[in-house]
PDB file of C-alpha atoms in Angstrom:
ATOM      1  CA  MET A  68     -10.866   7.653 -13.701  1.00  0.00           C
ATOM      2  CA  GLU A  69      -8.393   9.737 -15.472  1.00  0.00           C
ATOM      3  CA  TRP A  70      -4.734   8.793 -14.824  1.00  0.00           C
ATOM      4  CA  MET A  71      -3.134  11.725 -12.985  1.00  0.00           C
ATOM      5  CA  PRO A  72       0.338  11.716 -11.333  1.00  0.00           C
ATOM      6  CA  SER A  73       0.432  13.477  -8.008  1.00  0.00           C
ATOM      7  CA  ARG A  74       2.869  15.999  -9.314  1.00  0.00           C
ATOM      8  CA  ARG A  75       4.812  16.724 -12.551  1.00  0.00           C
ATOM      9  CA  ARG A  76       8.309  15.579 -13.053  1.00  0.00           C
ATOM     10  CA  ARG A  77      10.892  18.333 -13.495  1.00  0.00           C
ATOM     11  CA  TRP A  78      12.403  16.843 -16.572  1.00  0.00           C
ATOM     12  CA  LEU A  79      10.228  15.278 -19.266  1.00  0.00           C
ATOM     13  CA  ASP A  80      13.222  13.767 -21.039  1.00  0.00           C
ATOM     14  CA  ALA A  81      14.120  11.627 -18.072  1.00  0.00           C
ATOM     15  CA  PRO A  82      14.234   7.883 -18.799  1.00  0.00           C
ATOM     16  CA  CYS A  83      11.203   5.702 -18.256  1.00  0.00           C
ATOM     17  CA  HIS A  84      10.914   4.209 -14.697  1.00  0.00           C
ATOM     18  CA  LEU A  85      10.518   0.718 -16.130  1.00  0.00           C
ATOM     19  CA  CYS A  86      12.314   0.273 -19.420  1.00  0.00           C
ATOM     20  CA  ARG A  87      14.831   3.099 -18.611  1.00  0.00           C
ATOM     21  CA  LEU A  88      15.071   3.767 -22.349  1.00  0.00           C
ATOM     22  CA  ASP A  89      12.400   6.026 -23.820  1.00  0.00           C
ATOM     23  CA  THR A  90      11.534   9.586 -23.004  1.00  0.00           C
ATOM     24  CA  VAL A  91       8.470   9.887 -20.818  1.00  0.00           C
ATOM     25  CA  ASP A  92       5.369  11.956 -19.921  1.00  0.00           C
ATOM     26  CA  PRO A  93       4.827  13.476 -16.482  1.00  0.00           C
ATOM     27  CA  ASP A  94       3.852  10.098 -14.857  1.00  0.00           C
ATOM     28  CA  GLY A  95       7.313   8.809 -15.461  1.00  0.00           C
ATOM     29  CA  LEU A  96       6.450   6.035 -17.911  1.00  0.00           C
ATOM     30  CA  CYS A  97       6.891   5.821 -21.647  1.00  0.00           C
ATOM     31  CA  PRO A  98       3.607   4.997 -23.724  1.00  0.00           C
ATOM     32  CA  ASP A  99       4.369   1.221 -23.935  1.00  0.00           C
ATOM     33  CA  CYS A 100       5.142   0.837 -20.340  1.00  0.00           C
ATOM     34  CA  ARG A 101       2.147   2.919 -19.313  1.00  0.00           C
ATOM     35  CA  ARG A 102      -0.147   0.644 -21.232  1.00  0.00           C
ATOM     36  CA  GLU A 103       1.247  -2.388 -19.386  1.00  0.00           C
ATOM     37  CA  TRP A 104       1.137  -0.614 -16.036  1.00  0.00           C
ATOM     38  CA  ARG A 105      -2.509   0.413 -16.452  1.00  0.00           C
ATOM     39  CA  ALA A 106      -3.407  -3.197 -17.400  1.00  0.00           C
ATOM     40  CA  GLY A 107      -2.650  -4.219 -13.834  1.00  0.00           C
ATOM     41  CA  LEU A 108      -5.188  -1.753 -12.424  1.00  0.00           C
ATOM     42  CA  GLY A 109      -8.837  -2.335 -11.862  1.00  0.00           C
ATOM     43  CA  ARG A 110      -8.735  -6.158 -11.562  1.00  0.00           C
ATOM     44  CA  PRO A 111     -11.563  -7.602  -9.450  1.00  0.00           C
ATOM     45  CA  ARG A 112     -10.250  -8.458  -5.936  1.00  0.00           C
ATOM     46  CA  CYS A 113     -11.413 -10.261  -2.859  1.00  0.00           C
ATOM     47  CA  ARG A 114     -12.773  -7.558  -0.517  1.00  0.00           C
ATOM     48  CA  THR A 115     -11.460  -9.662   2.476  1.00  0.00           C
ATOM     49  CA  CYS A 116      -7.861 -10.427   1.494  1.00  0.00           C
ATOM     50  CA  GLY A 117      -7.182  -8.345  -1.700  1.00  0.00           C
ATOM     51  CA  LEU A 118      -6.229 -11.287  -3.928  1.00  0.00           C
ATOM     52  CA  SER A 119      -7.125 -11.120  -7.610  1.00  0.00           C
ATOM     53  CA  LEU A 120     -10.332 -12.847  -8.582  1.00  0.00           C
ATOM     54  CA  ALA A 121     -10.998 -14.512 -11.866  1.00  0.00           C
ATOM     55  CA  VAL A 122     -13.178 -12.177 -14.027  1.00  0.00           C
ATOM     56  CA  ASP A 123     -15.522 -14.997 -14.993  1.00  0.00           C
ATOM     57  CA  MET A 124     -15.985 -15.887 -11.290  1.00  0.00           C
ATOM     58  CA  THR A 125     -17.160 -12.411 -10.419  1.00  0.00           C
ATOM     59  CA  GLU A 126     -19.400 -12.188 -13.468  1.00  0.00           C
ATOM     60  CA  LYS A 127     -21.133 -15.542 -12.868  1.00  0.00           C
ATOM     61  CA  ALA A 128     -21.432 -15.535  -9.145  1.00  0.00           C
ATOM     62  CA  GLY A 129     -21.579 -11.719  -8.546  1.00  0.00           C
ATOM     63  CA  THR A 130     -19.135 -12.235  -5.573  1.00  0.00           C
ATOM     64  CA  LYS A 131     -16.274 -10.122  -4.316  1.00  0.00           C
ATOM     65  CA  THR A 132     -14.889 -12.763  -1.969  1.00  0.00           C
ATOM     66  CA  CYS A 133     -12.417 -15.481  -2.858  1.00  0.00           C
ATOM     67  CA  ALA A 134     -13.094 -19.178  -1.930  1.00  0.00           C
ATOM     68  CA  ALA A 135     -10.573 -19.202   0.967  1.00  0.00           C
ATOM     69  CA  CYS A 136     -12.329 -16.228   2.546  1.00  0.00           C
ATOM     70  CA  VAL A 137     -15.941 -17.372   2.253  1.00  0.00           C
ATOM     71  CA  GLY A 138     -17.274 -17.866   5.787  1.00  0.00           C
ATOM     72  CA  ARG A 139     -14.044 -16.786   7.481  1.00  0.00           C
ATOM     73  CA  PRO A 140     -14.162 -13.899   9.870  1.00  0.00           C
ATOM     74  CA  SER A 141     -12.045 -11.067   8.690  1.00  0.00           C
ATOM     75  CA  PRO A 142      -9.890  -8.851  10.930  1.00  0.00           C
ATOM     76  CA  PHE A 143     -10.592  -5.906   8.457  1.00  0.00           C
ATOM     77  CA  GLU A 144     -13.643  -4.139   7.324  1.00  0.00           C
ATOM     78  CA  ARG A 145     -12.205  -4.482   3.784  1.00  0.00           C
ATOM     79  CA  VAL A 146      -8.942  -4.680   1.857  1.00  0.00           C
ATOM     80  CA  ILE A 147      -8.079  -2.493  -1.126  1.00  0.00           C
ATOM     81  CA  ALA A 148      -4.989  -3.413  -3.135  1.00  0.00           C
ATOM     82  CA  ALA A 149      -4.078  -1.490  -6.331  1.00  0.00           C
ATOM     83  CA  VAL A 150      -1.992  -3.966  -8.174  1.00  0.00           C
ATOM     84  CA  ASP A 151      -0.423  -7.402  -7.928  1.00  0.00           C
ATOM     85  CA  LEU A 152       3.225  -7.565  -6.809  1.00  0.00           C
ATOM     86  CA  ASP A 153       4.656  -8.394 -10.225  1.00  0.00           C
ATOM     87  CA  PRO A 154       8.338  -7.925 -11.147  1.00  0.00           C
ATOM     88  CA  ALA A 155       7.802  -4.412 -12.395  1.00  0.00           C
ATOM     89  CA  VAL A 156       5.970  -3.300  -9.173  1.00  0.00           C
ATOM     90  CA  ARG A 157       8.531  -4.949  -6.904  1.00  0.00           C
ATOM     91  CA  ALA A 158      11.373  -3.244  -8.799  1.00  0.00           C
ATOM     92  CA  LEU A 159       9.932   0.223  -8.238  1.00  0.00           C
ATOM     93  CA  ILE A 160       9.234  -0.539  -4.662  1.00  0.00           C
ATOM     94  CA  HIS A 161      12.759  -1.770  -4.028  1.00  0.00           C
ATOM     95  CA  ARG A 162      14.219   1.291  -5.744  1.00  0.00           C
ATOM     96  CA  LEU A 163      12.391   3.447  -3.297  1.00  0.00           C
ATOM     97  CA  LYS A 164      13.028   1.458  -0.097  1.00  0.00           C
ATOM     98  CA  TYR A 165      16.568   0.275  -0.664  1.00  0.00           C
ATOM     99  CA  ARG A 166      18.049   2.885  -3.102  1.00  0.00           C
ATOM    100  CA  GLN A 167      16.187   6.017  -1.835  1.00  0.00           C
ATOM    101  CA  ASP A 168      14.968   6.708  -5.440  1.00  0.00           C
ATOM    102  CA  PHE A 169      12.242   9.165  -4.619  1.00  0.00           C
ATOM    103  CA  SER A 170      11.548   9.802  -8.296  1.00  0.00           C
ATOM    104  CA  VAL A 171       9.092   6.776  -8.230  1.00  0.00           C
ATOM    105  CA  VAL A 172       6.967   8.183  -5.451  1.00  0.00           C
ATOM    106  CA  PRO A 173       4.505  10.108  -7.585  1.00  0.00           C
ATOM    107  CA  LEU A 174       3.762   7.138  -9.756  1.00  0.00           C
ATOM    108  CA  LEU A 175       3.356   4.867  -6.686  1.00  0.00           C
ATOM    109  CA  GLN A 176       1.092   7.334  -4.978  1.00  0.00           C
ATOM    110  CA  ALA A 177      -1.082   7.737  -8.104  1.00  0.00           C
ATOM    111  CA  THR A 178      -1.369   3.977  -8.491  1.00  0.00           C
ATOM    112  CA  LEU A 179      -2.740   3.489  -5.007  1.00  0.00           C
ATOM    113  CA  LEU A 180      -4.930   6.542  -5.446  1.00  0.00           C
ATOM    114  CA  VAL A 181      -6.590   5.066  -8.480  1.00  0.00           C
ATOM    115  CA  ALA A 182      -7.754   2.027  -6.392  1.00  0.00           C
ATOM    116  CA  VAL A 183      -8.786   3.983  -3.371  1.00  0.00           C
ATOM    117  CA  VAL A 184     -10.812   6.704  -5.151  1.00  0.00           C
ATOM    118  CA  GLU A 185     -12.944   4.036  -6.942  1.00  0.00           C
ATOM    119  CA  GLN A 186     -14.230   2.835  -3.545  1.00  0.00           C
ATOM    120  CA  LEU A 187     -13.882   5.820  -1.250  1.00  0.00           C
ATOM    121  CA  ASP A 188     -17.562   6.672  -1.070  1.00  0.00           C
ATOM    122  CA  ALA A 189     -18.337   3.242   0.419  1.00  0.00           C
ATOM    123  CA  ALA A 190     -15.371   2.889   2.649  1.00  0.00           C
ATOM    124  CA  ARG A 191     -14.240   6.421   3.722  1.00  0.00           C
ATOM    125  CA  PRO A 192     -12.213   6.282   6.900  1.00  0.00           C
ATOM    126  CA  ASP A 193     -11.785   8.978   9.526  1.00  0.00           C
ATOM    127  CA  ALA A 194      -8.031   8.713   9.339  1.00  0.00           C
ATOM    128  CA  LEU A 195      -5.157   7.017   7.576  1.00  0.00           C
ATOM    129  CA  VAL A 196      -2.547   5.085   9.619  1.00  0.00           C
ATOM    130  CA  PRO A 197       0.784   4.336   7.769  1.00  0.00           C
ATOM    131  CA  MET A 198       2.271   1.042   8.806  1.00  0.00           C
ATOM    132  CA  PRO A 199       4.835   1.901  11.447  1.00  0.00           C
ATOM    133  CA  LEU A 200       8.492   1.051  11.268  1.00  0.00           C
ATOM    134  CA  HIS A 201      10.436   0.369  14.457  1.00  0.00           C
ATOM    135  CA  PRO A 202      12.684   3.325  15.290  1.00  0.00           C
ATOM    136  CA  ARG A 203      15.836   1.292  14.572  1.00  0.00           C
ATOM    137  CA  GLN A 204      14.558   0.372  11.080  1.00  0.00           C
ATOM    138  CA  ARG A 205      13.391   3.867  10.501  1.00  0.00           C
ATOM    139  CA  ARG A 206      16.883   5.216  11.215  1.00  0.00           C
ATOM    140  CA  ARG A 207      18.456   2.654   8.990  1.00  0.00           C
ATOM    141  CA  ARG A 208      16.201   3.380   6.047  1.00  0.00           C
ATOM    142  CA  GLY A 209      15.909   7.192   6.672  1.00  0.00           C
ATOM    143  CA  PHE A 210      12.147   7.286   5.919  1.00  0.00           C
ATOM    144  CA  ASN A 211       8.938   5.242   5.956  1.00  0.00           C
ATOM    145  CA  GLN A 212       7.583   4.441   2.532  1.00  0.00           C
ATOM    146  CA  ALA A 213       4.071   3.981   3.975  1.00  0.00           C
ATOM    147  CA  TRP A 214       4.082   7.558   5.057  1.00  0.00           C
ATOM    148  CA  LEU A 215       4.988   8.703   1.557  1.00  0.00           C
ATOM    149  CA  LEU A 216       1.990   6.726   0.145  1.00  0.00           C
ATOM    150  CA  ALA A 217      -0.292   7.962   2.930  1.00  0.00           C
ATOM    151  CA  ASP A 218       0.581  11.640   2.351  1.00  0.00           C
ATOM    152  CA  GLY A 219      -0.290  11.277  -1.352  1.00  0.00           C
ATOM    153  CA  VAL A 220      -3.720   9.768  -0.524  1.00  0.00           C
ATOM    154  CA  ALA A 221      -4.392  12.361   2.072  1.00  0.00           C
ATOM    155  CA  ARG A 222      -3.579  15.313  -0.262  1.00  0.00           C
ATOM    156  CA  ALA A 223      -5.932  13.868  -2.960  1.00  0.00           C
ATOM    157  CA  THR A 224      -8.810  12.759  -0.728  1.00  0.00           C
ATOM    158  CA  GLY A 225      -8.813  15.002   2.313  1.00  0.00           C
ATOM    159  CA  VAL A 226      -8.626  12.058   4.676  1.00  0.00           C
ATOM    160  CA  PRO A 227      -6.058  13.089   7.332  1.00  0.00           C
ATOM    161  CA  VAL A 228      -3.104  11.060   8.302  1.00  0.00           C
ATOM    162  CA  LEU A 229      -2.963  10.066  11.935  1.00  0.00           C
ATOM    163  CA  ARG A 230       0.524  11.309  12.933  1.00  0.00           C
ATOM    164  CA  ARG A 231       0.762  10.449  16.593  1.00  0.00           C
ATOM    165  CA  GLY A 232      -0.207   7.756  18.965  1.00  0.00           C
ATOM    166  CA  VAL A 233       0.601   4.607  16.878  1.00  0.00           C
ATOM    167  CA  ARG A 234       4.109   2.951  17.009  1.00  0.00           C
ATOM    168  CA  ARG A 235       6.001  -0.293  16.549  1.00  0.00           C
ATOM    169  CA  VAL A 236       7.477  -1.275  19.885  1.00  0.00           C
ATOM    170  CA  ARG A 237       9.258  -4.483  18.723  1.00  0.00           C
ATOM    171  CA  ASP A 238      11.871  -4.806  16.105  1.00  0.00           C
ATOM    172  CA  THR A 239      10.889  -8.160  14.518  1.00  0.00           C
ATOM    173  CA  GLY A 240      13.533  -7.931  11.789  1.00  0.00           C
ATOM    174  CA  SER A 241      12.839  -9.347   8.306  1.00  0.00           C
ATOM    175  CA  LEU A 242       9.841 -11.655   8.104  1.00  0.00           C
ATOM    176  CA  THR A 243      10.211 -12.464   4.441  1.00  0.00           C
ATOM    177  CA  GLU A 244      11.143 -16.159   4.928  1.00  0.00           C
ATOM    178  CA  LEU A 245       8.545 -16.915   7.666  1.00  0.00           C
ATOM    179  CA  SER A 246       5.252 -18.660   7.164  1.00  0.00           C
ATOM    180  CA  ALA A 247       1.996 -16.858   7.741  1.00  0.00           C
ATOM    181  CA  ARG A 248       1.721 -18.563  11.168  1.00  0.00           C
ATOM    182  CA  ALA A 249       5.292 -17.728  12.127  1.00  0.00           C
ATOM    183  CA  ARG A 250       4.706 -14.157  11.061  1.00  0.00           C
ATOM    184  CA  ARG A 251       1.664 -13.796  13.292  1.00  0.00           C
ATOM    185  CA  ALA A 252       3.574 -15.235  16.212  1.00  0.00           C
ATOM    186  CA  ALA A 253       6.516 -12.878  15.666  1.00  0.00           C
ATOM    187  CA  LEU A 254       4.246  -9.911  15.442  1.00  0.00           C
ATOM    188  CA  ARG A 255       2.159 -10.481  18.533  1.00  0.00           C
ATOM    189  CA  GLY A 256       2.408  -7.311  20.666  1.00  0.00           C
ATOM    190  CA  ALA A 257       4.574  -5.520  18.080  1.00  0.00           C
ATOM    191  CA  PHE A 258       2.402  -2.427  17.838  1.00  0.00           C
ATOM    192  CA  GLU A 259       0.846  -0.006  20.385  1.00  0.00           C
ATOM    193  CA  ALA A 260      -1.871   2.597  19.889  1.00  0.00           C
ATOM    194  CA  ASP A 261      -2.636   5.192  22.467  1.00  0.00           C
ATOM    195  CA  GLY A 262      -6.377   5.906  22.530  1.00  0.00           C
ATOM    196  CA  PRO A 263      -8.669   7.247  21.764  1.00  0.00           C
ATOM    197  CA  MET A 264      -8.356   6.185  18.087  1.00  0.00           C
ATOM    198  CA  PRO A 265     -10.786   7.408  15.343  1.00  0.00           C
ATOM    199  CA  ALA A 266     -13.690   5.157  14.849  1.00  0.00           C
ATOM    200  CA  ARG A 267     -12.848   4.185  11.278  1.00  0.00           C
ATOM    201  CA  VAL A 268      -9.195   3.985  10.238  1.00  0.00           C
ATOM    202  CA  ALA A 269      -7.413   2.654   7.095  1.00  0.00           C
ATOM    203  CA  ILE A 270      -3.889   1.215   7.357  1.00  0.00           C
ATOM    204  CA  ILE A 271      -1.644   2.288   4.512  1.00  0.00           C
ATOM    205  CA  ASP A 272       1.164  -0.043   3.385  1.00  0.00           C
ATOM    206  CA  ASP A 273       3.261  -0.648   0.318  1.00  0.00           C
ATOM    207  CA  VAL A 274       2.922  -4.473   0.135  1.00  0.00           C
ATOM    208  CA  LEU A 275       0.330  -6.873   1.685  1.00  0.00           C
ATOM    209  CA  THR A 276       1.697 -10.450   1.741  1.00  0.00           C
ATOM    210  CA  THR A 277       0.058 -12.579   4.488  1.00  0.00           C
ATOM    211  CA  GLY A 278      -1.558  -9.727   6.202  1.00  0.00           C
ATOM    212  CA  ALA A 279       0.094 -10.538   9.519  1.00  0.00           C
ATOM    213  CA  SER A 280       1.524  -7.079  10.087  1.00  0.00           C
ATOM    214  CA  ALA A 281      -1.812  -5.426   9.233  1.00  0.00           C
ATOM    215  CA  GLU A 282      -3.684  -7.862  11.551  1.00  0.00           C
ATOM    216  CA  ALA A 283      -1.358  -7.044  14.474  1.00  0.00           C
ATOM    217  CA  LEU A 284      -1.637  -3.345  13.882  1.00  0.00           C
ATOM    218  CA  ALA A 285      -5.421  -3.610  13.496  1.00  0.00           C
ATOM    219  CA  ALA A 286      -5.615  -5.362  16.903  1.00  0.00           C
ATOM    220  CA  ALA A 287      -3.644  -2.527  18.518  1.00  0.00           C
ATOM    221  CA  LEU A 288      -5.817   0.098  16.869  1.00  0.00           C
ATOM    222  CA  ARG A 289      -8.981  -1.610  18.197  1.00  0.00           C
ATOM    223  CA  ARG A 290      -7.571  -1.764  21.595  1.00  0.00           C
ATOM    224  CA  GLY A 291      -7.080   2.022  21.276  1.00  0.00           C
ATOM    225  CA  GLY A 292     -10.750   2.477  20.385  1.00  0.00           C
ATOM    226  CA  ALA A 293     -11.084   2.022  16.592  1.00  0.00           C
ATOM    227  CA  ARG A 294     -14.245   0.217  15.685  1.00  0.00           C
ATOM    228  CA  THR A 295     -13.500  -0.676  12.088  1.00  0.00           C
ATOM    229  CA  VAL A 296     -10.037  -1.120  10.329  1.00  0.00           C
ATOM    230  CA  SER A 297      -9.435  -1.392   6.577  1.00  0.00           C
ATOM    231  CA  VAL A 298      -6.262  -1.982   4.667  1.00  0.00           C
ATOM    232  CA  TRP A 299      -5.134   0.071   1.729  1.00  0.00           C
ATOM    233  CA  ALA A 300      -2.093  -1.423   0.032  1.00  0.00           C
ATOM    234  CA  LEU A 301      -0.220  -0.525  -3.103  1.00  0.00           C
ATOM    235  CA  ALA A 302       0.580  -4.058  -3.991  1.00  0.00           C
ATOM    236  CA  ARG A 303      -0.695  -7.465  -3.140  1.00  0.00           C
ATOM    237  CA  THR A 304       1.483 -10.524  -3.195  1.00  0.00           C
ATOM    238  CA  PRO A 305      -0.361 -13.092  -5.514  1.00  0.00           C
TER     239      PRO A 305
END
């Protein structure tokens, strides 16, 4: 699909989001950085966990599932990830989350939207559910980056954002250094969803690492009445 930022930047002579040197077009990237950014889009990915798949693997086997996920029950209907969490993607996400640099939001929204629109006909949900932050974390940060991503997808696709009834009730703190098993244990019972939930929902998040947070949220959504839960993430940790 054609690359389209969700809105034009006010100044077209602002520095590139990535190299910070050249003048840019409305997507916030200079021509060289735009080529590199686009190269990360459209990679074949496991529909169960979102990890990148080798191109020759998908061509020869016609599969969309990685070896680790074959035969393993999935907590999600499917996972859509736009890009790998490489240094450039991580830098932009950190600028948003920890420096409140909202100038990167249109580019991040457009990046997720490219991945979503390509598969929307086969996996259109009834509602989008941004990954909730605990109220204390929300107050410290001042915003929820998942809400910003969800609002961009909602405007472009018409799928509504579920704005009430889902919350994070336990502040688990940073889970970065924990193993997948430890994350799942820490997140048990961390979310609540007041029913009735829509039948088909998609969780929106900035980064999918082990999937533990999404699994815990998906369990709460199903307890609230959701029948199928997908995950739409901007970036997937390789």
